[in-house]
């Protein structure tokens, strides 16, 4: 259930409602929107009638949310969520490019990449330090040293950073070095990890699991939000299908649908979605045309020598061309999102 407050509701009225919710053993989540404040109720609401709240001063209405995800739902918050990371806004009218190598391999490599992607138009620097590799014999990342190099490179070019965290016990460590925590596809349903990043106040980029339904993906976001961290960015990175010609299958329809179902920012990762350098640009263009508000792209100064995911890594030059192509598409679809197909009221 969500409780929608009247426009002029006072602090005292808000507090009384919060207290009543707590009195029922439920947890209130206050979501302050531009037009309205709403309170999401989390917990077992069996037998609780909306009118219990509707009779309270300051309440406009109380509505049950049918979807199993509540805080992530558009019903809880009509307008798009904007996530600000330093001076970068994710979820607004400008596409955000998160670019960098799959893995931080050395100080020189991440510094060189950082300068190149910054020059090419990236707004966030990515680089894996804890790598969830399919084989235990593959390069596993540099760990904390990798995070140090990433942070140094981010500072050098003045870009915020993002890196994956794979263990609940590493969340504190990774949080000390990066601006955005990444939850990888393989960990989308690692509920202990989701809860742990939910306890931080760092933005979290949540990749869709390899075989996750849209509902499972949004439920994973709900895990993070239910701990009080509302800064979740959803990332479509391709799902596993019968097709083997590409590494995964970019689910373009999911991007458009999730823009309808949720207020959270949605970005896409065309690198892991395709696994092929020559398909990254067209897949990225398609994602933005469908409503993605940014892209995460693997870029390496020398992809053929990369320690991981070289086949899908762009050179800095290719990345620059991609930004140019995607920017044109974004200009035609993003300035007035209210008109577009992810706005339920418009179709
Ligand atoms: C990555 O971004 O490097 C990564 C491992 O991605 P995914 O979790 O989508 O496979
Ligand atoms: Mn990778």
XYZ file of C-alpha atoms and ligand atoms in Angstrom:
358
model
C 0.000 0.000 0.000
C 1.074 3.586 -0.552
C -0.305 6.628 1.191
C -0.442 9.754 -0.942
C -0.305 12.950 1.093
C -2.245 16.082 0.283
C -0.247 18.837 -1.350
C -0.096 21.052 1.734
C 0.354 18.258 4.307
C 2.349 19.453 7.318
C 5.378 17.875 8.984
C 3.248 17.108 12.021
C 0.639 15.286 9.907
C 3.413 13.321 8.196
C 4.842 12.343 11.567
C 1.431 11.222 12.874
C 0.960 8.998 9.821
C 4.468 7.567 10.182
C 3.767 6.813 13.849
C 0.488 5.082 13.007
C 2.223 2.933 10.384
C 4.883 1.935 12.900
C 2.112 1.158 15.375
C 0.934 -1.555 12.988
C 4.424 -3.058 12.993
C 5.068 -1.834 9.425
C 7.940 0.163 8.052
C 7.188 3.547 6.473
C 9.259 4.724 3.505
C 8.761 8.408 2.841
C 9.293 9.263 -0.825
C 9.373 12.989 -1.486
C 8.392 13.709 -5.083
C 8.236 17.033 -6.881
C 4.448 17.164 -6.868
C 3.576 14.936 -3.919
C 4.980 13.106 -0.942
C 4.002 9.469 -0.672
C 4.655 6.916 2.028
C 5.251 3.328 1.071
C 4.325 0.674 3.635
C 6.561 -2.336 3.809
C 5.683 -5.420 5.815
C 2.753 -7.745 6.301
C -0.364 -5.667 5.672
C -2.906 -8.482 5.863
C -6.245 -7.215 7.076
C -5.200 -3.563 7.006
C -7.739 -1.381 5.219
C -6.717 1.768 3.288
C -9.459 3.732 5.054
C -7.542 3.410 8.334
C -5.174 5.980 6.839
C -7.592 7.829 4.584
C -9.383 9.235 7.605
C -6.189 10.877 8.868
C -5.508 14.593 8.355
C -3.103 15.274 5.501
C -3.901 12.081 3.603
C -5.299 12.331 0.089
C -5.666 8.605 -0.526
C -4.268 5.210 0.344
C -3.900 2.802 -2.525
C -2.928 -0.842 -2.543
C -0.102 -1.541 -5.029
C -0.845 -4.711 -6.919
C 2.700 -5.379 -8.124
C 4.882 -7.299 -5.651
C 7.477 -4.541 -5.885
C 6.224 -1.399 -4.171
C 8.910 1.226 -3.674
C 10.303 0.574 -7.166
C 6.884 0.895 -8.768
C 5.622 3.829 -10.850
C 2.518 3.694 -8.684
C 4.587 4.734 -5.693
C 6.202 7.627 -7.593
C 4.927 8.918 -10.892
C 7.899 11.022 -11.916
C 11.272 9.673 -13.002
C 13.865 9.365 -10.267
C 17.008 11.399 -10.847
C 20.219 10.191 -9.267
C 22.935 12.747 -8.856
C 26.519 11.562 -8.640
C 28.739 14.592 -8.154
C 27.669 16.764 -11.110
C 26.322 13.904 -13.231
C 22.564 13.320 -13.291
C 21.377 9.802 -14.134
C 17.782 9.433 -15.293
C 17.378 12.892 -16.803
C 17.172 14.082 -20.390
C 20.890 13.576 -21.146
C 22.172 10.036 -21.684
C 24.941 9.083 -19.284
C 27.919 7.088 -20.548
C 29.734 4.840 -18.082
C 32.858 3.663 -19.836
C 36.104 1.919 -19.053
C 37.737 -1.470 -19.071
C 36.079 -4.670 -17.953
C 38.848 -5.007 -15.379
C 41.401 -2.615 -13.958
C 44.631 -4.310 -15.050
C 47.272 -1.798 -14.039
C 47.666 1.828 -12.959
C 48.823 2.812 -16.444
C 45.967 1.004 -18.191
C 43.198 2.632 -16.150
C 44.808 6.074 -16.314
C 45.190 5.855 -20.086
C 41.597 4.650 -20.465
C 40.286 7.336 -18.130
C 41.834 10.150 -20.182
C 40.607 8.582 -23.429
C 36.983 7.994 -22.363
C 36.742 11.393 -20.726
C 37.882 13.011 -23.945
C 35.363 10.891 -25.887
C 32.387 12.011 -23.789
C 32.103 9.579 -20.871
C 30.604 10.940 -17.684
C 31.436 8.015 -15.372
C 34.527 5.795 -15.294
C 33.981 2.054 -14.901
C 36.524 -0.606 -13.987
C 36.199 -3.971 -12.293
C 38.437 -4.804 -9.340
C 36.558 -7.866 -8.044
C 35.702 -9.885 -11.127
C 33.024 -12.607 -11.034
C 34.669 -14.839 -13.659
C 33.100 -18.022 -14.996
C 36.414 -19.855 -14.577
C 38.349 -19.815 -11.300
C 41.531 -19.859 -13.425
C 40.724 -16.595 -15.243
C 42.032 -13.209 -14.078
C 40.043 -12.355 -10.953
C 40.843 -8.647 -10.725
C 43.303 -6.645 -8.643
C 41.044 -6.290 -5.615
C 41.712 -3.289 -3.401
C 44.740 -2.250 -5.449
C 42.450 -2.066 -8.491
C 40.057 0.151 -6.554
C 42.937 2.444 -5.607
C 44.008 2.770 -9.242
C 40.405 3.370 -10.321
C 39.912 6.085 -7.714
C 43.182 7.730 -8.703
C 42.205 7.691 -12.393
C 38.752 9.071 -11.603
C 40.344 11.905 -9.643
C 42.846 12.598 -12.410
C 40.140 13.161 -15.035
C 37.445 14.368 -12.638
C 34.958 11.582 -13.352
C 32.868 9.691 -10.793
C 33.588 5.963 -10.673
C 31.694 2.685 -10.593
C 32.921 -0.791 -9.692
C 31.355 -4.125 -8.872
C 31.069 -5.532 -5.383
C 30.566 -9.288 -5.118
C 30.656 -9.927 -1.371
C 28.608 -8.389 1.438
C 31.802 -8.204 3.478
C 33.475 -6.031 0.790
C 30.713 -3.422 0.557
C 32.342 -1.102 3.066
C 35.715 -1.345 1.372
C 34.391 -0.754 -2.155
C 32.237 2.139 -0.892
C 35.367 3.915 0.296
C 36.741 4.073 -3.242
C 33.835 4.419 -5.670
C 30.842 6.669 -6.257
C 28.476 3.943 -7.503
C 28.312 0.304 -6.374
C 27.649 -2.212 -9.136
C 25.755 -5.440 -8.533
C 26.610 -7.862 -11.311
C 24.202 -10.069 -13.207
C 25.373 -13.171 -11.357
C 24.560 -11.569 -8.021
C 21.178 -10.073 -8.832
C 19.530 -12.474 -6.425
C 22.256 -12.509 -3.810
C 19.840 -11.184 -1.238
C 22.410 -10.709 1.523
C 24.449 -8.544 -0.859
C 21.365 -6.583 -1.954
C 20.430 -5.877 1.649
C 23.971 -4.843 2.473
C 24.223 -2.288 -0.369
C 20.738 -1.145 0.628
C 22.189 -0.163 3.992
C 24.658 2.224 2.349
C 23.636 5.543 0.911
C 25.633 5.067 -2.290
C 23.857 4.786 -5.632
C 23.656 1.168 -6.765
C 23.666 -0.017 -10.380
C 21.705 -3.266 -10.454
C 22.323 -5.481 -13.446
C 19.565 -7.794 -14.607
C 20.364 -11.432 -13.897
C 21.205 -13.762 -16.769
C 17.876 -15.544 -16.510
C 15.872 -13.095 -14.446
C 12.357 -12.061 -15.315
C 11.533 -8.371 -15.211
C 9.566 -8.952 -12.028
C 12.498 -10.703 -10.347
C 14.753 -7.832 -11.403
C 12.407 -5.247 -9.898
C 12.072 -7.353 -6.754
C 15.858 -7.249 -6.448
C 15.653 -3.447 -6.646
C 12.972 -3.615 -3.971
C 15.375 -5.472 -1.670
C 17.824 -2.587 -1.891
C 15.129 0.061 -1.502
C 13.462 -1.710 1.419
C 16.666 -1.077 3.378
C 16.254 2.664 2.776
C 18.540 3.183 -0.217
C 16.355 4.564 -2.993
C 19.199 5.338 -5.373
C 18.964 2.319 -7.651
C 19.859 2.332 -11.351
C 18.555 -0.608 -13.380
C 20.870 -2.021 -16.054
C 19.701 -4.337 -18.841
C 22.754 -6.339 -19.902
C 21.251 -9.056 -22.029
C 19.641 -12.317 -20.990
C 20.360 -15.906 -21.847
C 18.282 -17.314 -24.700
C 18.652 -20.199 -27.153
C 20.760 -17.928 -29.388
C 24.485 -18.592 -29.309
C 25.704 -16.217 -32.031
C 25.763 -13.413 -29.486
C 26.938 -13.739 -25.886
C 23.498 -12.794 -24.580
C 20.321 -11.326 -26.056
C 19.686 -7.636 -25.428
C 16.098 -7.399 -24.235
C 15.114 -4.100 -25.827
C 11.450 -4.570 -24.996
C 12.343 -4.911 -21.326
C 13.934 -1.462 -21.385
C 10.739 0.159 -22.662
C 8.595 -1.862 -20.260
C 10.679 -1.163 -17.182
C 10.494 2.554 -17.966
C 6.721 2.152 -17.620
C 6.717 -0.082 -14.566
C 9.306 1.787 -12.518
C 10.398 5.345 -11.839
C 14.024 4.238 -11.431
C 16.621 5.186 -14.074
C 17.263 2.502 -16.676
C 20.550 2.065 -18.521
C 21.832 -0.674 -20.824
C 25.112 -2.517 -21.230
C 25.484 -3.397 -24.931
C 28.959 -4.873 -24.307
C 27.872 -7.852 -22.201
C 24.576 -8.033 -24.101
C 26.317 -8.810 -27.391
C 29.861 -9.948 -26.549
C 30.968 -8.624 -29.931
C 32.681 -5.303 -30.578
C 30.955 -4.870 -33.945
C 27.500 -5.141 -32.364
C 28.040 -2.837 -29.395
C 27.208 0.388 -31.235
C 23.983 -0.779 -32.917
C 22.803 -2.441 -29.698
C 23.583 0.723 -27.730
C 21.657 2.829 -30.221
C 18.664 0.476 -29.989
C 18.718 0.592 -26.193
C 18.630 4.385 -26.099
C 15.903 4.473 -28.753
C 13.835 2.192 -26.492
C 14.250 4.483 -23.506
C 17.589 3.677 -21.872
C 18.874 6.771 -20.118
C 22.491 5.805 -20.386
C 24.928 3.116 -21.448
C 27.634 1.156 -19.725
C 30.320 0.304 -22.277
C 33.606 -1.577 -22.036
C 36.484 0.390 -23.515
C 40.123 -0.702 -23.572
C 43.152 1.091 -25.047
C 44.267 -2.216 -26.580
C 41.283 -4.619 -26.612
C 43.248 -7.512 -28.097
C 45.535 -7.503 -25.062
C 42.729 -7.175 -22.497
C 42.780 -9.634 -19.588
C 39.006 -9.953 -19.768
C 36.249 -9.290 -22.307
C 38.564 -7.957 -25.029
C 36.278 -9.254 -27.791
C 33.499 -6.921 -26.719
C 35.663 -3.937 -25.743
C 35.657 -0.848 -27.925
C 38.752 1.170 -28.653
C 38.539 4.765 -27.399
C 38.049 5.906 -31.004
C 35.103 3.538 -31.516
C 33.654 4.726 -28.229
C 33.879 8.340 -29.357
C 31.998 7.455 -32.532
C 29.402 5.637 -30.486
C 28.756 8.669 -28.291
C 28.196 10.723 -31.438
C 25.722 8.214 -32.894
C 23.841 7.669 -29.645
C 23.635 11.405 -28.922
C 21.682 11.912 -32.145
C 19.181 9.228 -31.197
C 18.920 10.552 -27.664
C 18.140 14.035 -28.935
C 15.183 12.697 -30.849
C 13.743 10.541 -28.055
C 14.808 11.970 -24.713
C 13.965 15.682 -24.480
C 10.256 15.169 -23.917
C 9.938 11.753 -22.324
C 6.349 12.428 -21.295
C 5.372 12.046 -24.932
C 7.002 8.723 -25.412
C 5.888 5.163 -25.212
C 7.171 4.411 -21.739
C 4.649 6.897 -20.408
C 1.575 4.757 -19.878
C -0.710 7.767 -20.026
C 0.488 8.670 -23.495
C -0.395 5.392 -25.191
C 30.902 -6.330 -15.810
O 30.241 -5.283 -15.904
O 32.122 -6.371 -15.922
C 30.185 -7.607 -15.617
C 30.806 -8.668 -15.095
O 28.929 -7.573 -16.051
P 27.711 -8.602 -15.833
O 27.505 -8.687 -14.380
O 26.590 -7.919 -16.566
O 28.102 -9.901 -16.475
Mn 33.167 -7.525 -18.596
